[in-house]
mmCIF file with all atom_site columns, C-alpha atoms in Angstrom:
data_model
loop_
_atom_site.group_PDB
_atom_site.id
_atom_site.type_symbol
_atom_site.label_atom_id
_atom_site.label_alt_id
_atom_site.label_comp_id
_atom_site.label_asym_id
_atom_site.label_entity_id
_atom_site.label_seq_id
_atom_site.pdbx_PDB_ins_code
_atom_site.Cartn_x
_atom_site.Cartn_y
_atom_site.Cartn_z
_atom_site.occupancy
_atom_site.B_iso_or_equiv
_atom_site.pdbx_formal_charge
_atom_site.auth_seq_id
_atom_site.auth_comp_id
_atom_site.auth_asym_id
_atom_site.auth_atom_id
_atom_site.pdbx_PDB_model_num
ATOM 1   C CA . MET C 1 1   ? 50.147 100.211 -120.426 1.00 0.00 ? 63  MET C CA 1
ATOM 2   C CA . THR C 1 2   ? 49.401 101.627 -116.781 1.00 0.00 ? 64  THR C CA 1
ATOM 3   C CA . ASP C 1 3   ? 51.054 101.689 -113.591 1.00 0.00 ? 65  ASP C CA 1
ATOM 4   C CA . ILE C 1 4   ? 54.218 103.584 -114.786 1.00 0.00 ? 66  ILE C CA 1
ATOM 5   C CA . THR C 1 5   ? 55.976 104.707 -111.878 1.00 0.00 ? 67  THR C CA 1
ATOM 6   C CA . GLY C 1 6   ? 56.907 108.679 -112.706 1.00 0.00 ? 68  GLY C CA 1
ATOM 7   C CA . LEU C 1 7   ? 54.339 108.981 -115.261 1.00 0.00 ? 69  LEU C CA 1
ATOM 8   C CA . PRO C 1 8   ? 52.693 112.328 -114.499 1.00 0.00 ? 70  PRO C CA 1
ATOM 9   C CA . ASP C 1 9   ? 48.855 112.670 -114.185 1.00 0.00 ? 71  ASP C CA 1
ATOM 10  C CA . GLY C 1 10  ? 46.867 113.152 -117.371 1.00 0.00 ? 72  GLY C CA 1
ATOM 11  C CA . TYR C 1 11  ? 49.237 110.946 -119.523 1.00 0.00 ? 73  TYR C CA 1
ATOM 12  C CA . GLU C 1 12  ? 49.458 107.398 -120.868 1.00 0.00 ? 74  GLU C CA 1
ATOM 13  C CA . ILE C 1 13  ? 51.464 105.535 -122.786 1.00 0.00 ? 75  ILE C CA 1
ATOM 14  C CA . SER C 1 14  ? 50.631 103.283 -125.255 1.00 0.00 ? 76  SER C CA 1
ATOM 15  C CA . THR C 1 15  ? 52.304 100.916 -127.580 1.00 0.00 ? 77  THR C CA 1
ATOM 16  C CA . ASP C 1 16  ? 49.326 100.540 -130.320 1.00 0.00 ? 78  ASP C CA 1
ATOM 17  C CA . PRO C 1 17  ? 51.056 101.932 -133.556 1.00 0.00 ? 79  PRO C CA 1
ATOM 18  C CA . GLY C 1 18  ? 47.323 102.793 -134.738 1.00 0.00 ? 80  GLY C CA 1
ATOM 19  C CA . ARG C 1 19  ? 47.763 105.489 -132.094 1.00 0.00 ? 81  ARG C CA 1
ATOM 20  C CA . VAL C 1 20  ? 51.271 107.047 -133.090 1.00 0.00 ? 82  VAL C CA 1
ATOM 21  C CA . ASP C 1 21  ? 50.640 110.465 -134.899 1.00 0.00 ? 83  ASP C CA 1
ATOM 22  C CA . ALA C 1 22  ? 53.429 109.715 -138.000 1.00 0.00 ? 84  ALA C CA 1
ATOM 23  C CA . GLU C 1 23  ? 52.970 113.231 -139.137 1.00 0.00 ? 85  GLU C CA 1
ATOM 24  C CA . ARG C 1 24  ? 53.779 114.928 -135.770 1.00 0.00 ? 86  ARG C CA 1
ATOM 25  C CA . VAL C 1 25  ? 56.498 112.391 -135.022 1.00 0.00 ? 87  VAL C CA 1
ATOM 26  C CA . HIS C 1 26  ? 58.559 112.883 -138.370 1.00 0.00 ? 88  HIS C CA 1
ATOM 27  C CA . ARG C 1 27  ? 57.997 116.810 -137.908 1.00 0.00 ? 89  ARG C CA 1
ATOM 28  C CA . TRP C 1 28  ? 59.839 116.505 -134.349 1.00 0.00 ? 90  TRP C CA 1
ATOM 29  C CA . LEU C 1 29  ? 62.249 114.552 -135.303 1.00 0.00 ? 91  LEU C CA 1
ATOM 30  C CA . SER C 1 30  ? 62.964 115.779 -139.016 1.00 0.00 ? 92  SER C CA 1
ATOM 31  C CA . THR C 1 31  ? 63.593 119.261 -137.655 1.00 0.00 ? 93  THR C CA 1
ATOM 32  C CA . ASP C 1 32  ? 64.755 119.126 -133.967 1.00 0.00 ? 94  ASP C CA 1
ATOM 33  C CA . ALA C 1 33  ? 66.326 116.045 -133.141 1.00 0.00 ? 95  ALA C CA 1
ATOM 34  C CA . TYR C 1 34  ? 70.104 116.255 -133.793 1.00 0.00 ? 96  TYR C CA 1
ATOM 35  C CA . TRP C 1 35  ? 70.350 112.297 -134.980 1.00 0.00 ? 97  TRP C CA 1
ATOM 36  C CA . ALA C 1 36  ? 67.211 112.763 -137.359 1.00 0.00 ? 98  ALA C CA 1
ATOM 37  C CA . ILE C 1 37  ? 67.516 116.411 -138.879 1.00 0.00 ? 99  ILE C CA 1
ATOM 38  C CA . GLY C 1 38  ? 66.271 116.282 -142.619 1.00 0.00 ? 100 GLY C CA 1
ATOM 39  C CA . ARG C 1 39  ? 65.308 112.852 -142.451 1.00 0.00 ? 101 ARG C CA 1
ATOM 40  C CA . PRO C 1 40  ? 62.779 111.937 -144.821 1.00 0.00 ? 102 PRO C CA 1
ATOM 41  C CA . ARG C 1 41  ? 58.923 111.121 -144.155 1.00 0.00 ? 103 ARG C CA 1
ATOM 42  C CA . GLU C 1 42  ? 59.336 107.923 -146.257 1.00 0.00 ? 104 GLU C CA 1
ATOM 43  C CA . LYS C 1 43  ? 61.932 106.798 -143.916 1.00 0.00 ? 105 LYS C CA 1
ATOM 44  C CA . GLN C 1 44  ? 60.395 107.304 -141.028 1.00 0.00 ? 106 GLN C CA 1
ATOM 45  C CA . ASP C 1 45  ? 57.265 105.400 -141.917 1.00 0.00 ? 107 ASP C CA 1
ATOM 46  C CA . ARG C 1 46  ? 59.590 103.080 -142.582 1.00 0.00 ? 108 ARG C CA 1
ATOM 47  C CA . ALA C 1 47  ? 61.018 102.799 -139.490 1.00 0.00 ? 109 ALA C CA 1
ATOM 48  C CA . ILE C 1 48  ? 57.761 103.205 -137.606 1.00 0.00 ? 110 ILE C CA 1
ATOM 49  C CA . ALA C 1 49  ? 56.195 100.150 -139.228 1.00 0.00 ? 111 ALA C CA 1
ATOM 50  C CA . ALA C 1 50  ? 59.609 98.036  -138.784 1.00 0.00 ? 112 ALA C CA 1
ATOM 51  C CA . SER C 1 51  ? 60.093 98.956  -134.901 1.00 0.00 ? 113 SER C CA 1
ATOM 52  C CA . LEU C 1 52  ? 57.837 98.472  -131.520 1.00 0.00 ? 114 LEU C CA 1
ATOM 53  C CA . ASN C 1 53  ? 56.533 101.907 -130.766 1.00 0.00 ? 115 ASN C CA 1
ATOM 54  C CA . PHE C 1 54  ? 55.642 103.991 -127.951 1.00 0.00 ? 116 PHE C CA 1
ATOM 55  C CA . GLY C 1 55  ? 53.510 106.972 -127.712 1.00 0.00 ? 117 GLY C CA 1
ATOM 56  C CA . VAL C 1 56  ? 52.761 109.090 -124.859 1.00 0.00 ? 118 VAL C CA 1
ATOM 57  C CA . TYR C 1 57  ? 49.903 110.600 -124.996 1.00 0.00 ? 119 TYR C CA 1
ATOM 58  C CA . ASP C 1 58  ? 47.756 113.808 -123.257 1.00 0.00 ? 120 ASP C CA 1
ATOM 59  C CA . THR C 1 59  ? 44.805 112.039 -121.504 1.00 0.00 ? 121 THR C CA 1
ATOM 60  C CA . ALA C 1 60  ? 42.663 115.030 -122.139 1.00 0.00 ? 122 ALA C CA 1
ATOM 61  C CA . SER C 1 61  ? 43.065 116.058 -125.498 1.00 0.00 ? 123 SER C CA 1
ATOM 62  C CA . GLY C 1 62  ? 44.369 112.475 -127.178 1.00 0.00 ? 124 GLY C CA 1
ATOM 63  C CA . GLU C 1 63  ? 47.289 114.345 -128.643 1.00 0.00 ? 125 GLU C CA 1
ATOM 64  C CA . GLN C 1 64  ? 50.642 113.015 -128.478 1.00 0.00 ? 126 GLN C CA 1
ATOM 65  C CA . THR C 1 65  ? 53.285 114.663 -126.693 1.00 0.00 ? 127 THR C CA 1
ATOM 66  C CA . ALA C 1 66  ? 56.335 112.113 -126.808 1.00 0.00 ? 128 ALA C CA 1
ATOM 67  C CA . TYR C 1 67  ? 57.658 109.275 -128.622 1.00 0.00 ? 129 TYR C CA 1
ATOM 68  C CA . ALA C 1 68  ? 60.071 106.495 -128.729 1.00 0.00 ? 130 ALA C CA 1
ATOM 69  C CA . ARG C 1 69  ? 60.826 103.278 -131.069 1.00 0.00 ? 131 ARG C CA 1
ATOM 70  C CA . VAL C 1 70  ? 62.720 100.053 -130.218 1.00 0.00 ? 132 VAL C CA 1
ATOM 71  C CA . VAL C 1 71  ? 64.144 97.945  -132.803 1.00 0.00 ? 133 VAL C CA 1
ATOM 72  C CA . THR C 1 72  ? 64.249 94.505  -131.185 1.00 0.00 ? 134 THR C CA 1
ATOM 73  C CA . ASP C 1 73  ? 64.573 90.526  -132.102 1.00 0.00 ? 135 ASP C CA 1
ATOM 74  C CA . GLY C 1 74  ? 62.347 89.988  -129.293 1.00 0.00 ? 136 GLY C CA 1
ATOM 75  C CA . VAL C 1 75  ? 64.731 87.486  -128.054 1.00 0.00 ? 137 VAL C CA 1
ATOM 76  C CA . THR C 1 76  ? 68.230 88.783  -127.029 1.00 0.00 ? 138 THR C CA 1
ATOM 77  C CA . PHE C 1 77  ? 68.536 92.251  -128.080 1.00 0.00 ? 139 PHE C CA 1
ATOM 78  C CA . ALA C 1 78  ? 66.801 95.793  -128.214 1.00 0.00 ? 140 ALA C CA 1
ATOM 79  C CA . TRP C 1 79  ? 67.844 99.231  -129.553 1.00 0.00 ? 141 TRP C CA 1
ATOM 80  C CA . LEU C 1 80  ? 65.990 102.205 -127.680 1.00 0.00 ? 142 LEU C CA 1
ATOM 81  C CA . CYS C 1 81  ? 65.736 104.965 -130.531 1.00 0.00 ? 143 CYS C CA 1
ATOM 82  C CA . ASP C 1 82  ? 64.109 108.192 -131.560 1.00 0.00 ? 144 ASP C CA 1
ATOM 83  C CA . VAL C 1 83  ? 63.228 109.086 -128.137 1.00 0.00 ? 145 VAL C CA 1
ATOM 84  C CA . TYR C 1 84  ? 61.737 112.970 -128.040 1.00 0.00 ? 146 TYR C CA 1
ATOM 85  C CA . VAL C 1 85  ? 59.239 114.684 -125.764 1.00 0.00 ? 147 VAL C CA 1
ATOM 86  C CA . ASP C 1 86  ? 57.633 117.828 -127.374 1.00 0.00 ? 148 ASP C CA 1
ATOM 87  C CA . PRO C 1 87  ? 59.107 121.214 -126.190 1.00 0.00 ? 149 PRO C CA 1
ATOM 88  C CA . SER C 1 88  ? 56.031 121.957 -124.347 1.00 0.00 ? 150 SER C CA 1
ATOM 89  C CA . ALA C 1 89  ? 55.890 118.842 -122.326 1.00 0.00 ? 151 ALA C CA 1
ATOM 90  C CA . ARG C 1 90  ? 59.494 118.686 -121.082 1.00 0.00 ? 152 ARG C CA 1
ATOM 91  C CA . GLY C 1 91  ? 60.486 119.178 -117.364 1.00 0.00 ? 153 GLY C CA 1
ATOM 92  C CA . LYS C 1 92  ? 57.567 116.789 -116.549 1.00 0.00 ? 154 LYS C CA 1
ATOM 93  C CA . GLY C 1 93  ? 59.286 113.291 -116.073 1.00 0.00 ? 155 GLY C CA 1
ATOM 94  C CA . LEU C 1 94  ? 58.035 112.346 -119.701 1.00 0.00 ? 156 LEU C CA 1
ATOM 95  C CA . GLY C 1 95  ? 61.405 110.924 -120.809 1.00 0.00 ? 157 GLY C CA 1
ATOM 96  C CA . THR C 1 96  ? 62.029 109.219 -118.034 1.00 0.00 ? 158 THR C CA 1
ATOM 97  C CA . ALA C 1 97  ? 58.989 107.621 -117.311 1.00 0.00 ? 159 ALA C CA 1
ATOM 98  C CA . LEU C 1 98  ? 59.175 106.595 -121.459 1.00 0.00 ? 160 LEU C CA 1
ATOM 99  C CA . ALA C 1 99  ? 62.389 105.067 -121.177 1.00 0.00 ? 161 ALA C CA 1
ATOM 100 C CA . THR C 1 100 ? 61.097 103.276 -117.658 1.00 0.00 ? 162 THR C CA 1
ATOM 101 C CA . ALA C 1 101 ? 57.815 101.875 -119.612 1.00 0.00 ? 163 ALA C CA 1
ATOM 102 C CA . VAL C 1 102 ? 60.075 100.497 -122.732 1.00 0.00 ? 164 VAL C CA 1
ATOM 103 C CA . ARG C 1 103 ? 62.518 98.831  -120.119 1.00 0.00 ? 165 ARG C CA 1
ATOM 104 C CA . GLU C 1 104 ? 59.297 97.297  -118.435 1.00 0.00 ? 166 GLU C CA 1
ATOM 105 C CA . HIS C 1 105 ? 57.798 96.299  -121.360 1.00 0.00 ? 167 HIS C CA 1
ATOM 106 C CA . LEU C 1 106 ? 60.675 94.386  -122.261 1.00 0.00 ? 168 LEU C CA 1
ATOM 107 C CA . ARG C 1 107 ? 61.618 92.810  -119.302 1.00 0.00 ? 169 ARG C CA 1
ATOM 108 C CA . PRO C 1 108 ? 59.519 89.924  -119.828 1.00 0.00 ? 170 PRO C CA 1
ATOM 109 C CA . LEU C 1 109 ? 61.300 88.981  -123.067 1.00 0.00 ? 171 LEU C CA 1
ATOM 110 C CA . GLY C 1 110 ? 64.551 87.884  -121.063 1.00 0.00 ? 172 GLY C CA 1
ATOM 111 C CA . LEU C 1 111 ? 66.427 90.455  -123.314 1.00 0.00 ? 173 LEU C CA 1
ATOM 112 C CA . ARG C 1 112 ? 70.469 90.273  -122.811 1.00 0.00 ? 174 ARG C CA 1
ATOM 113 C CA . ARG C 1 113 ? 70.723 94.161  -123.214 1.00 0.00 ? 175 ARG C CA 1
ATOM 114 C CA . ILE C 1 114 ? 68.748 97.205  -124.168 1.00 0.00 ? 176 ILE C CA 1
ATOM 115 C CA . LEU C 1 115 ? 71.112 99.765  -125.773 1.00 0.00 ? 177 LEU C CA 1
ATOM 116 C CA . LEU C 1 116 ? 70.958 103.478 -126.630 1.00 0.00 ? 178 LEU C CA 1
ATOM 117 C CA . ALA C 1 117 ? 72.760 106.269 -128.076 1.00 0.00 ? 179 ALA C CA 1
ATOM 118 C CA . THR C 1 118 ? 72.543 109.664 -126.235 1.00 0.00 ? 180 THR C CA 1
ATOM 119 C CA . HIS C 1 119 ? 74.522 112.931 -126.784 1.00 0.00 ? 181 HIS C CA 1
ATOM 120 C CA . ASP C 1 120 ? 72.628 115.370 -124.013 1.00 0.00 ? 182 ASP C CA 1
ATOM 121 C CA . ALA C 1 121 ? 70.238 113.154 -122.049 1.00 0.00 ? 183 ALA C CA 1
ATOM 122 C CA . HIS C 1 122 ? 72.426 110.789 -119.795 1.00 0.00 ? 184 HIS C CA 1
ATOM 123 C CA . GLY C 1 123 ? 70.841 112.057 -116.367 1.00 0.00 ? 185 GLY C CA 1
ATOM 124 C CA . VAL C 1 124 ? 66.807 111.103 -118.396 1.00 0.00 ? 186 VAL C CA 1
ATOM 125 C CA . TYR C 1 125 ? 68.253 107.440 -118.859 1.00 0.00 ? 187 TYR C CA 1
ATOM 126 C CA . ALA C 1 126 ? 70.224 106.931 -115.645 1.00 0.00 ? 188 ALA C CA 1
ATOM 127 C CA . LYS C 1 127 ? 66.908 107.723 -113.701 1.00 0.00 ? 189 LYS C CA 1
ATOM 128 C CA . ALA C 1 128 ? 65.752 104.650 -115.713 1.00 0.00 ? 190 ALA C CA 1
ATOM 129 C CA . GLY C 1 129 ? 68.104 102.351 -114.949 1.00 0.00 ? 191 GLY C CA 1
ATOM 130 C CA . PHE C 1 130 ? 70.806 102.679 -118.218 1.00 0.00 ? 192 PHE C CA 1
ATOM 131 C CA . THR C 1 131 ? 74.189 102.972 -117.605 1.00 0.00 ? 193 THR C CA 1
ATOM 132 C CA . GLY C 1 132 ? 77.004 103.594 -119.777 1.00 0.00 ? 194 GLY C CA 1
ATOM 133 C CA . LEU C 1 133 ? 78.793 100.668 -121.551 1.00 0.00 ? 195 LEU C CA 1
ATOM 134 C CA . GLU C 1 134 ? 81.077 98.674  -118.982 1.00 0.00 ? 196 GLU C CA 1
ATOM 135 C CA . ARG C 1 135 ? 83.880 97.728  -122.059 1.00 0.00 ? 197 ARG C CA 1
ATOM 136 C CA . PRO C 1 136 ? 83.008 100.237 -124.485 1.00 0.00 ? 198 PRO C CA 1
ATOM 137 C CA . ASP C 1 137 ? 86.159 99.548  -126.691 1.00 0.00 ? 199 ASP C CA 1
ATOM 138 C CA . ARG C 1 138 ? 84.261 95.992  -127.483 1.00 0.00 ? 200 ARG C CA 1
ATOM 139 C CA . TRP C 1 139 ? 81.733 97.876  -129.907 1.00 0.00 ? 201 TRP C CA 1
ATOM 140 C CA . MET C 1 140 ? 82.132 99.063  -133.000 1.00 0.00 ? 202 MET C CA 1
ATOM 141 C CA . ALA C 1 141 ? 80.028 100.505 -135.726 1.00 0.00 ? 203 ALA C CA 1
ATOM 142 C CA . HIS C 1 142 ? 79.896 101.029 -139.359 1.00 0.00 ? 204 HIS C CA 1
ATOM 143 C CA . VAL C 1 143 ? 78.046 104.417 -140.778 1.00 0.00 ? 205 VAL C CA 1
ATOM 144 C CA . PHE C 1 144 ? 76.604 104.635 -143.909 1.00 0.00 ? 206 PHE C CA 1
ATOM 145 C CA . GLY C 1 145 ? 76.593 108.296 -143.368 1.00 0.00 ? 207 GLY C CA 1
ATOM 146 C CA . GLN C 1 146 ? 73.392 110.705 -144.294 1.00 0.00 ? 208 GLN C CA 1
#
């Protein structure tokens, strides 16, 4: 992927699943992401395999610095989840660039919506064009627990 608005020099975004550093992604999410603390490696690997994956990479070192995945039917709906930027790379606009890249990658599919949930990064996603639900009273969830 190229020409991502707001992507700082020295970084690139790729949807190549072969580039995902699954061990690093698991470590990030299972130890530092409030929504995935304690997630087993096997479960994370299955999630990666069943999703459209986006990685942000340092072009000099090739090291992965951020991750996001999308669960989608490719026709009407997508769920953006597991968005994570390495603490050493935060504050550079990578999260917003990543969310924007996801949006633009999915745009040609003609989806009706891309959903996500966040506790603390509303500003990041707002910069990429995401807004609160217009009618949250219409949405429901079933939670199986951990």
